[in-house]
Amino acid sequence: MAIQKATFAGGCFWCMVKPFDRYEGVLSVISGYTGGDVENPSYELVCTNSTGHREAVQITFDDSVISYEELLAIFWRQIDPTDAGGQFFDRGESYQTTIFTHSTEQEELAMKSKQELASSGKFDKPIKTEILKAKPFYPAEEGHQNYYAKNPTHYKRYSIGSGREQFKTEHWGDQS
């Protein structure tokens, strides 16, 4: 067993937990903040778009069961990678998509997956998702953890109302 971490920013972190949480080999999915320079930021502070942080999920996984490449494929199917200004109706720096890499190998695999997506013809605009080296990750407040399970009705309404679900269906069908 080789335990690794993967960190992805895909807009609102509420919508980024459930897609990963259901896979064997995923040990935990934590909502939090990363990418900025402010230590221990709060949700309110990150939402000001003044900290450099993005809402993100940090996934702890067993790479003998699920590979980093598989996690990347799941990530791409949750976001609009052509939108540099945020995700769906969530706008601003804190909602920008980013792959935060924890090793040279992850960086190379992320670059490869981004290039493959760009050349796939799936999108008619350039892929804007950044690939950056991981910075300190700060878990979000408890109310944001596993939001989809704690607040299923509101989560579903938000996921549909934001346009995320429609986008995923249009671009990925039942693969999302």
PDB file of C-alpha atoms in Angstrom:
ATOM      1  CA  MET A   1       0.000   0.000   0.000  1.00  0.00           C
ATOM      2  CA  ALA A   2       1.374   3.396  -1.014  1.00  0.00           C
ATOM      3  CA  ILE A   3      -0.573   6.268   0.502  1.00  0.00           C
ATOM      4  CA  GLN A   4      -0.470   9.518  -1.483  1.00  0.00           C
ATOM      5  CA  LYS A   5      -2.226  12.862  -1.553  1.00  0.00           C
ATOM      6  CA  ALA A   6      -3.877  14.584  -4.498  1.00  0.00           C
ATOM      7  CA  THR A   7      -5.131  18.166  -4.301  1.00  0.00           C
ATOM      8  CA  PHE A   8      -7.629  19.631  -6.746  1.00  0.00           C
ATOM      9  CA  ALA A   9      -9.425  22.970  -6.903  1.00  0.00           C
ATOM     10  CA  GLY A  10     -12.595  22.672  -8.944  1.00  0.00           C
ATOM     11  CA  GLY A  11     -14.768  25.583  -7.903  1.00  0.00           C
ATOM     12  CA  CYS A  12     -17.015  25.132  -4.890  1.00  0.00           C
ATOM     13  CA  PHE A  13     -15.492  22.412  -2.744  1.00  0.00           C
ATOM     14  CA  TRP A  14     -18.944  21.134  -1.772  1.00  0.00           C
ATOM     15  CA  CYS A  15     -19.262  19.734  -5.298  1.00  0.00           C
ATOM     16  CA  MET A  16     -15.789  18.193  -5.385  1.00  0.00           C
ATOM     17  CA  VAL A  17     -16.055  15.731  -2.478  1.00  0.00           C
ATOM     18  CA  LYS A  18     -18.815  13.361  -3.604  1.00  0.00           C
ATOM     19  CA  PRO A  19     -17.268  12.477  -7.010  1.00  0.00           C
ATOM     20  CA  PHE A  20     -14.107  11.143  -5.340  1.00  0.00           C
ATOM     21  CA  ASP A  21     -15.636   9.815  -2.140  1.00  0.00           C
ATOM     22  CA  ARG A  22     -17.314   6.886  -3.857  1.00  0.00           C
ATOM     23  CA  TYR A  23     -14.178   5.187  -5.200  1.00  0.00           C
ATOM     24  CA  GLU A  24     -12.413   2.262  -3.601  1.00  0.00           C
ATOM     25  CA  GLY A  25      -8.884   3.268  -2.658  1.00  0.00           C
ATOM     26  CA  VAL A  26      -9.902   6.817  -1.736  1.00  0.00           C
ATOM     27  CA  LEU A  27      -9.268   6.959   1.999  1.00  0.00           C
ATOM     28  CA  SER A  28     -10.456  10.508   2.673  1.00  0.00           C
ATOM     29  CA  VAL A  29     -11.562  13.679   0.905  1.00  0.00           C
ATOM     30  CA  ILE A  30     -11.136  16.889   2.887  1.00  0.00           C
ATOM     31  CA  SER A  31     -12.502  20.300   1.851  1.00  0.00           C
ATOM     32  CA  GLY A  32     -10.122  23.175   2.426  1.00  0.00           C
ATOM     33  CA  TYR A  33      -8.068  26.070   1.170  1.00  0.00           C
ATOM     34  CA  THR A  34      -4.709  26.109  -0.593  1.00  0.00           C
ATOM     35  CA  GLY A  35      -2.586  28.067  -3.004  1.00  0.00           C
ATOM     36  CA  GLY A  36      -2.358  31.300  -1.049  1.00  0.00           C
ATOM     37  CA  ASP A  37       0.025  32.820   1.448  1.00  0.00           C
ATOM     38  CA  VAL A  38      -2.291  33.522   4.393  1.00  0.00           C
ATOM     39  CA  GLU A  39      -1.957  30.968   7.193  1.00  0.00           C
ATOM     40  CA  ASN A  40      -5.129  29.323   8.537  1.00  0.00           C
ATOM     41  CA  PRO A  41      -7.585  31.266   6.380  1.00  0.00           C
ATOM     42  CA  SER A  42     -11.311  31.213   7.081  1.00  0.00           C
ATOM     43  CA  TYR A  43     -14.084  30.712   4.549  1.00  0.00           C
ATOM     44  CA  GLU A  44     -15.069  34.365   4.881  1.00  0.00           C
ATOM     45  CA  LEU A  45     -11.499  35.529   4.227  1.00  0.00           C
ATOM     46  CA  VAL A  46     -10.979  33.220   1.238  1.00  0.00           C
ATOM     47  CA  CYS A  47     -14.263  34.460  -0.270  1.00  0.00           C
ATOM     48  CA  THR A  48     -12.833  37.991  -0.401  1.00  0.00           C
ATOM     49  CA  ASN A  49     -10.491  36.751  -3.170  1.00  0.00           C
ATOM     50  CA  SER A  50      -7.617  38.537  -1.439  1.00  0.00           C
ATOM     51  CA  THR A  51      -5.669  35.577  -0.003  1.00  0.00           C
ATOM     52  CA  GLY A  52      -4.571  33.735  -3.152  1.00  0.00           C
ATOM     53  CA  HIS A  53      -6.291  30.606  -1.822  1.00  0.00           C
ATOM     54  CA  ARG A  54      -8.649  28.428  -3.778  1.00  0.00           C
ATOM     55  CA  GLU A  55     -11.383  26.209  -2.426  1.00  0.00           C
ATOM     56  CA  ALA A  56      -9.965  22.725  -2.923  1.00  0.00           C
ATOM     57  CA  VAL A  57     -10.192  19.109  -1.896  1.00  0.00           C
ATOM     58  CA  GLN A  58      -7.283  17.063  -0.620  1.00  0.00           C
ATOM     59  CA  ILE A  59      -7.655  13.377  -1.343  1.00  0.00           C
ATOM     60  CA  THR A  60      -5.708  10.724   0.526  1.00  0.00           C
ATOM     61  CA  PHE A  61      -5.584   7.592  -1.597  1.00  0.00           C
ATOM     62  CA  ASP A  62      -3.976   4.187  -1.870  1.00  0.00           C
ATOM     63  CA  ASP A  63      -2.291   4.164  -5.265  1.00  0.00           C
ATOM     64  CA  SER A  64      -2.215   0.368  -5.320  1.00  0.00           C
ATOM     65  CA  VAL A  65      -6.034   0.523  -5.581  1.00  0.00           C
ATOM     66  CA  ILE A  66      -6.714   3.774  -7.485  1.00  0.00           C
ATOM     67  CA  SER A  67      -4.113   5.602  -9.516  1.00  0.00           C
ATOM     68  CA  TYR A  68      -3.369   9.314  -9.705  1.00  0.00           C
ATOM     69  CA  GLU A  69      -4.268   9.126 -13.413  1.00  0.00           C
ATOM     70  CA  GLU A  70      -7.729   7.830 -12.478  1.00  0.00           C
ATOM     71  CA  LEU A  71      -8.158  10.700 -10.017  1.00  0.00           C
ATOM     72  CA  LEU A  72      -7.155  13.174 -12.724  1.00  0.00           C
ATOM     73  CA  ALA A  73      -9.773  11.703 -15.079  1.00  0.00           C
ATOM     74  CA  ILE A  74     -12.431  12.088 -12.363  1.00  0.00           C
ATOM     75  CA  PHE A  75     -11.308  15.685 -11.719  1.00  0.00           C
ATOM     76  CA  TRP A  76     -11.556  16.762 -15.373  1.00  0.00           C
ATOM     77  CA  ARG A  77     -15.128  15.419 -15.563  1.00  0.00           C
ATOM     78  CA  GLN A  78     -16.282  17.651 -12.659  1.00  0.00           C
ATOM     79  CA  ILE A  79     -15.239  21.068 -13.973  1.00  0.00           C
ATOM     80  CA  ASP A  80     -15.323  23.464 -16.913  1.00  0.00           C
ATOM     81  CA  PRO A  81     -11.583  23.523 -17.627  1.00  0.00           C
ATOM     82  CA  THR A  82     -11.991  26.371 -20.134  1.00  0.00           C
ATOM     83  CA  ASP A  83     -13.230  28.899 -17.557  1.00  0.00           C
ATOM     84  CA  ALA A  84     -10.405  30.921 -15.979  1.00  0.00           C
ATOM     85  CA  GLY A  85     -12.741  33.149 -13.959  1.00  0.00           C
ATOM     86  CA  GLY A  86     -14.209  30.567 -11.595  1.00  0.00           C
ATOM     87  CA  GLN A  87     -16.708  27.765 -11.973  1.00  0.00           C
ATOM     88  CA  PHE A  88     -20.308  28.054 -13.063  1.00  0.00           C
ATOM     89  CA  PHE A  89     -21.973  30.790 -11.035  1.00  0.00           C
ATOM     90  CA  ASP A  90     -19.122  30.943  -8.501  1.00  0.00           C
ATOM     91  CA  ARG A  91     -16.744  33.626  -9.723  1.00  0.00           C
ATOM     92  CA  GLY A  92     -13.334  34.829  -8.607  1.00  0.00           C
ATOM     93  CA  GLU A  93      -9.890  33.557  -7.699  1.00  0.00           C
ATOM     94  CA  SER A  94     -11.093  31.286  -4.892  1.00  0.00           C
ATOM     95  CA  TYR A  95     -13.144  29.281  -7.418  1.00  0.00           C
ATOM     96  CA  GLN A  96     -10.512  28.911 -10.153  1.00  0.00           C
ATOM     97  CA  THR A  97      -9.589  25.380 -11.192  1.00  0.00           C
ATOM     98  CA  THR A  98      -6.116  24.135 -10.332  1.00  0.00           C
ATOM     99  CA  ILE A  99      -4.272  20.863  -9.985  1.00  0.00           C
ATOM    100  CA  PHE A 100      -1.819  21.147  -7.077  1.00  0.00           C
ATOM    101  CA  THR A 101       0.937  18.567  -7.476  1.00  0.00           C
ATOM    102  CA  HIS A 102       2.828  16.869  -4.637  1.00  0.00           C
ATOM    103  CA  SER A 103       5.679  15.401  -6.702  1.00  0.00           C
ATOM    104  CA  THR A 104       7.442  15.621 -10.041  1.00  0.00           C
ATOM    105  CA  GLU A 105       5.607  12.481 -11.131  1.00  0.00           C
ATOM    106  CA  GLN A 106       2.220  14.044 -10.337  1.00  0.00           C
ATOM    107  CA  GLU A 107       3.231  17.195 -12.214  1.00  0.00           C
ATOM    108  CA  GLU A 108       4.205  15.183 -15.294  1.00  0.00           C
ATOM    109  CA  LEU A 109       0.984  13.134 -15.178  1.00  0.00           C
ATOM    110  CA  ALA A 110      -1.137  16.273 -14.713  1.00  0.00           C
ATOM    111  CA  MET A 111       0.559  17.993 -17.669  1.00  0.00           C
ATOM    112  CA  LYS A 112       0.042  14.893 -19.810  1.00  0.00           C
ATOM    113  CA  SER A 113      -3.648  14.637 -18.895  1.00  0.00           C
ATOM    114  CA  LYS A 114      -4.163  18.351 -19.595  1.00  0.00           C
ATOM    115  CA  GLN A 115      -2.508  18.014 -23.011  1.00  0.00           C
ATOM    116  CA  GLU A 116      -4.614  14.945 -23.820  1.00  0.00           C
ATOM    117  CA  LEU A 117      -7.797  16.802 -22.862  1.00  0.00           C
ATOM    118  CA  ALA A 118      -6.759  19.823 -24.940  1.00  0.00           C
ATOM    119  CA  SER A 119      -6.158  17.691 -28.015  1.00  0.00           C
ATOM    120  CA  SER A 120      -9.277  15.524 -27.523  1.00  0.00           C
ATOM    121  CA  GLY A 121     -11.611  17.990 -29.234  1.00  0.00           C
ATOM    122  CA  LYS A 122     -14.037  17.764 -26.293  1.00  0.00           C
ATOM    123  CA  PHE A 123     -13.862  21.536 -25.779  1.00  0.00           C
ATOM    124  CA  ASP A 124     -13.740  24.277 -28.394  1.00  0.00           C
ATOM    125  CA  LYS A 125     -11.849  26.711 -26.131  1.00  0.00           C
ATOM    126  CA  PRO A 126      -8.366  26.422 -24.585  1.00  0.00           C
ATOM    127  CA  ILE A 127      -7.908  24.551 -21.295  1.00  0.00           C
ATOM    128  CA  LYS A 128      -7.299  27.171 -18.583  1.00  0.00           C
ATOM    129  CA  THR A 129      -6.853  24.939 -15.518  1.00  0.00           C
ATOM    130  CA  GLU A 130      -3.496  25.679 -13.892  1.00  0.00           C
ATOM    131  CA  ILE A 131      -1.021  23.088 -12.643  1.00  0.00           C
ATOM    132  CA  LEU A 132       0.938  24.347  -9.629  1.00  0.00           C
ATOM    133  CA  LYS A 133       3.151  22.873  -6.935  1.00  0.00           C
ATOM    134  CA  ALA A 134       1.219  22.097  -3.756  1.00  0.00           C
ATOM    135  CA  LYS A 135       1.315  24.657  -0.963  1.00  0.00           C
ATOM    136  CA  PRO A 136       0.090  24.214   2.607  1.00  0.00           C
ATOM    137  CA  PHE A 137      -3.478  22.904   2.763  1.00  0.00           C
ATOM    138  CA  TYR A 138      -5.837  24.178   5.455  1.00  0.00           C
ATOM    139  CA  PRO A 139      -8.965  22.129   6.185  1.00  0.00           C
ATOM    140  CA  ALA A 140     -12.185  24.119   5.925  1.00  0.00           C
ATOM    141  CA  GLU A 141     -14.548  24.580   8.813  1.00  0.00           C
ATOM    142  CA  GLU A 142     -16.495  21.483   9.900  1.00  0.00           C
ATOM    143  CA  GLY A 143     -19.736  22.710   8.329  1.00  0.00           C
ATOM    144  CA  HIS A 144     -18.104  22.455   4.889  1.00  0.00           C
ATOM    145  CA  GLN A 145     -16.831  18.871   5.340  1.00  0.00           C
ATOM    146  CA  ASN A 146     -18.847  16.187   3.512  1.00  0.00           C
ATOM    147  CA  TYR A 147     -21.508  18.780   2.759  1.00  0.00           C
ATOM    148  CA  TYR A 148     -23.234  16.526   0.221  1.00  0.00           C
ATOM    149  CA  ALA A 149     -23.919  13.916   2.931  1.00  0.00           C
ATOM    150  CA  LYS A 150     -24.879  16.349   5.704  1.00  0.00           C
ATOM    151  CA  ASN A 151     -27.149  18.532   3.545  1.00  0.00           C
ATOM    152  CA  PRO A 152     -28.249  16.372   0.601  1.00  0.00           C
ATOM    153  CA  THR A 153     -31.266  18.474  -0.428  1.00  0.00           C
ATOM    154  CA  HIS A 154     -29.390  21.784  -0.443  1.00  0.00           C
ATOM    155  CA  TYR A 155     -26.355  20.151  -2.084  1.00  0.00           C
ATOM    156  CA  LYS A 156     -28.458  18.760  -4.932  1.00  0.00           C
ATOM    157  CA  ARG A 157     -30.257  22.091  -5.426  1.00  0.00           C
ATOM    158  CA  TYR A 158     -26.923  23.939  -5.481  1.00  0.00           C
ATOM    159  CA  SER A 159     -25.238  21.472  -7.846  1.00  0.00           C
ATOM    160  CA  ILE A 160     -28.115  21.669 -10.317  1.00  0.00           C
ATOM    161  CA  GLY A 161     -28.811  25.404  -9.853  1.00  0.00           C
ATOM    162  CA  SER A 162     -25.190  26.396 -10.419  1.00  0.00           C
ATOM    163  CA  GLY A 163     -25.185  24.773 -13.863  1.00  0.00           C
ATOM    164  CA  ARG A 164     -22.534  22.220 -12.911  1.00  0.00           C
ATOM    165  CA  GLU A 165     -24.722  19.138 -13.399  1.00  0.00           C
ATOM    166  CA  GLN A 166     -26.010  20.267 -16.786  1.00  0.00           C
ATOM    167  CA  PHE A 167     -22.465  21.054 -17.965  1.00  0.00           C
ATOM    168  CA  LYS A 168     -21.205  17.640 -16.848  1.00  0.00           C
ATOM    169  CA  THR A 169     -24.071  15.855 -18.584  1.00  0.00           C
ATOM    170  CA  GLU A 170     -23.606  17.832 -21.821  1.00  0.00           C
ATOM    171  CA  HIS A 171     -19.850  17.194 -21.977  1.00  0.00           C
ATOM    172  CA  TRP A 172     -19.415  13.810 -20.330  1.00  0.00           C
ATOM    173  CA  GLY A 173     -22.803  12.091 -20.330  1.00  0.00           C
ATOM    174  CA  ASP A 174     -22.860   9.300 -17.787  1.00  0.00           C
ATOM    175  CA  GLN A 175     -19.048   9.333 -17.412  1.00  0.00           C
ATOM    176  CA  SER A 176     -19.088  12.093 -14.794  1.00  0.00           C
TER     177      SER A 176
END
